[in-house]
Coordinates of C-alpha atoms in Angstrom, one line a residue:
M1 CA 71.7 45.3 10.8
V2 CA 75.3 44.2 11.8
K3 CA 74.9 41.0 9.9
S4 CA 73.7 42.6 6.7
M5 CA 76.1 45.6 6.7
A6 CA 79.4 43.8 7.7
L7 CA 82.1 43.5 5.1
C8 CA 84.0 40.5 6.7
G9 CA 83.0 37.0 7.7
L10 CA 83.5 37.8 11.4
G11 CA 81.1 40.7 11.3
K12 CA 78.5 38.6 9.5
S13 CA 78.7 35.8 12.0
A14 CA 79.1 37.8 15.3
P15 CA 75.4 38.5 15.8
L16 CA 74.3 34.8 15.1
P17 CA 74.4 33.6 18.7
V18 CA 72.2 36.6 19.8
L19 CA 69.8 36.1 16.9
S20 CA 69.6 32.4 17.7
T21 CA 68.8 32.9 21.4
L22 CA 66.2 35.6 20.5
K23 CA 64.4 33.0 18.4
T24 CA 64.6 30.3 21.0
F25 CA 64.1 32.3 24.2
R26 CA 62.1 35.3 23.1
K27 CA 59.7 35.1 26.1
E28 CA 62.6 35.3 28.5
Y29 CA 64.1 38.3 26.8
E30 CA 60.7 40.1 26.9
E31 CA 60.3 39.2 30.5
H32 CA 63.6 40.8 31.4
I33 CA 63.0 43.9 29.3
V34 CA 59.3 44.6 29.9
D35 CA 58.5 43.0 33.3
R36 CA 62.0 43.6 34.7
K37 CA 62.0 40.0 36.1
C38 CA 64.1 37.0 35.9
K39 CA 62.2 33.7 36.4
A40 CA 65.4 31.8 36.8
K41 CA 66.6 34.2 39.5
V42 CA 70.2 34.2 38.1
C43 CA 70.4 37.8 36.9
Q44 CA 72.2 39.6 39.7
A45 CA 70.9 43.1 38.8
M46 CA 67.2 41.9 39.0
R47 CA 67.5 40.1 42.3
R48 CA 66.1 41.7 45.4
F49 CA 66.9 40.7 48.9
V50 CA 64.0 40.6 51.4
I51 CA 63.8 39.7 55.1
N52 CA 60.8 37.5 56.0
P53 CA 59.2 38.9 59.1
E54 CA 58.0 35.5 60.2
Y55 CA 61.6 34.2 60.5
C56 CA 63.5 37.4 61.6
K57 CA 64.2 37.4 65.3
G58 CA 65.7 40.9 65.2
C59 CA 69.2 39.8 66.1
G60 CA 70.8 42.4 63.9
K61 CA 73.5 40.1 62.5
C62 CA 72.5 40.9 59.0
A63 CA 72.7 44.7 59.6
K64 CA 76.2 44.3 61.2
N65 CA 77.5 42.4 58.2
C66 CA 76.0 44.7 55.5
P67 CA 79.0 46.6 54.0
V68 CA 76.8 49.5 52.8
G69 CA 74.3 49.9 55.6
A70 CA 71.3 48.9 53.5
I71 CA 69.7 47.1 56.5
T72 CA 67.8 49.0 59.2
G73 CA 65.7 48.1 62.1
V74 CA 65.4 47.9 65.9
R75 CA 66.8 45.0 68.0
K76 CA 64.3 42.2 68.6
E77 CA 62.0 43.5 65.8
C78 CA 62.1 42.6 62.1
Y79 CA 64.8 44.4 60.1
H80 CA 64.3 45.8 56.6
I81 CA 66.6 45.9 53.5
D82 CA 66.5 49.1 51.4
P83 CA 66.7 47.9 47.7
N84 CA 68.0 51.3 46.6
I85 CA 71.1 50.9 48.7
C86 CA 71.6 47.1 48.6
I87 CA 74.6 46.0 46.4
K88 CA 73.4 42.4 46.4
C89 CA 76.6 41.0 48.0
E90 CA 74.6 38.3 49.9
A91 CA 76.4 39.1 53.2
C92 CA 73.0 39.4 54.9
K93 CA 71.8 36.0 53.6
D94 CA 75.1 34.3 54.4
N95 CA 75.1 35.6 58.0
C96 CA 71.4 35.1 58.9
A97 CA 71.2 32.2 61.4
F98 CA 67.4 32.0 61.0
D99 CA 67.2 31.9 57.1
A100 CA 65.0 35.0 57.2
V101 CA 66.7 36.6 54.2
Y102 CA 65.6 35.4 50.8
V103 CA 66.0 36.4 47.2
E104 CA 63.0 37.8 45.3
A105 CA 63.2 38.0 41.5

């Protein structure tokens, strides 16, 4: 619509990169919109941080370093990240000595 209704050259060419990527990467666009997933795991808004119970030792280091208090649990048991509170800052992943925190997309 923008391309056809624009009165100047800039308006006519502005939508071209988007139209080009829609043609080439249509499946990826649909995956993001319909399935709410990013196969490449690069879209920050679609990432979800999870704690693997097999690796978590319950040290609580992730919870101590979470700036918004999204991680709860009891010492020496597996902790849990609340995705509704998590701001995806990666502090939990960066501070986990056991690599128990991973990104799910």
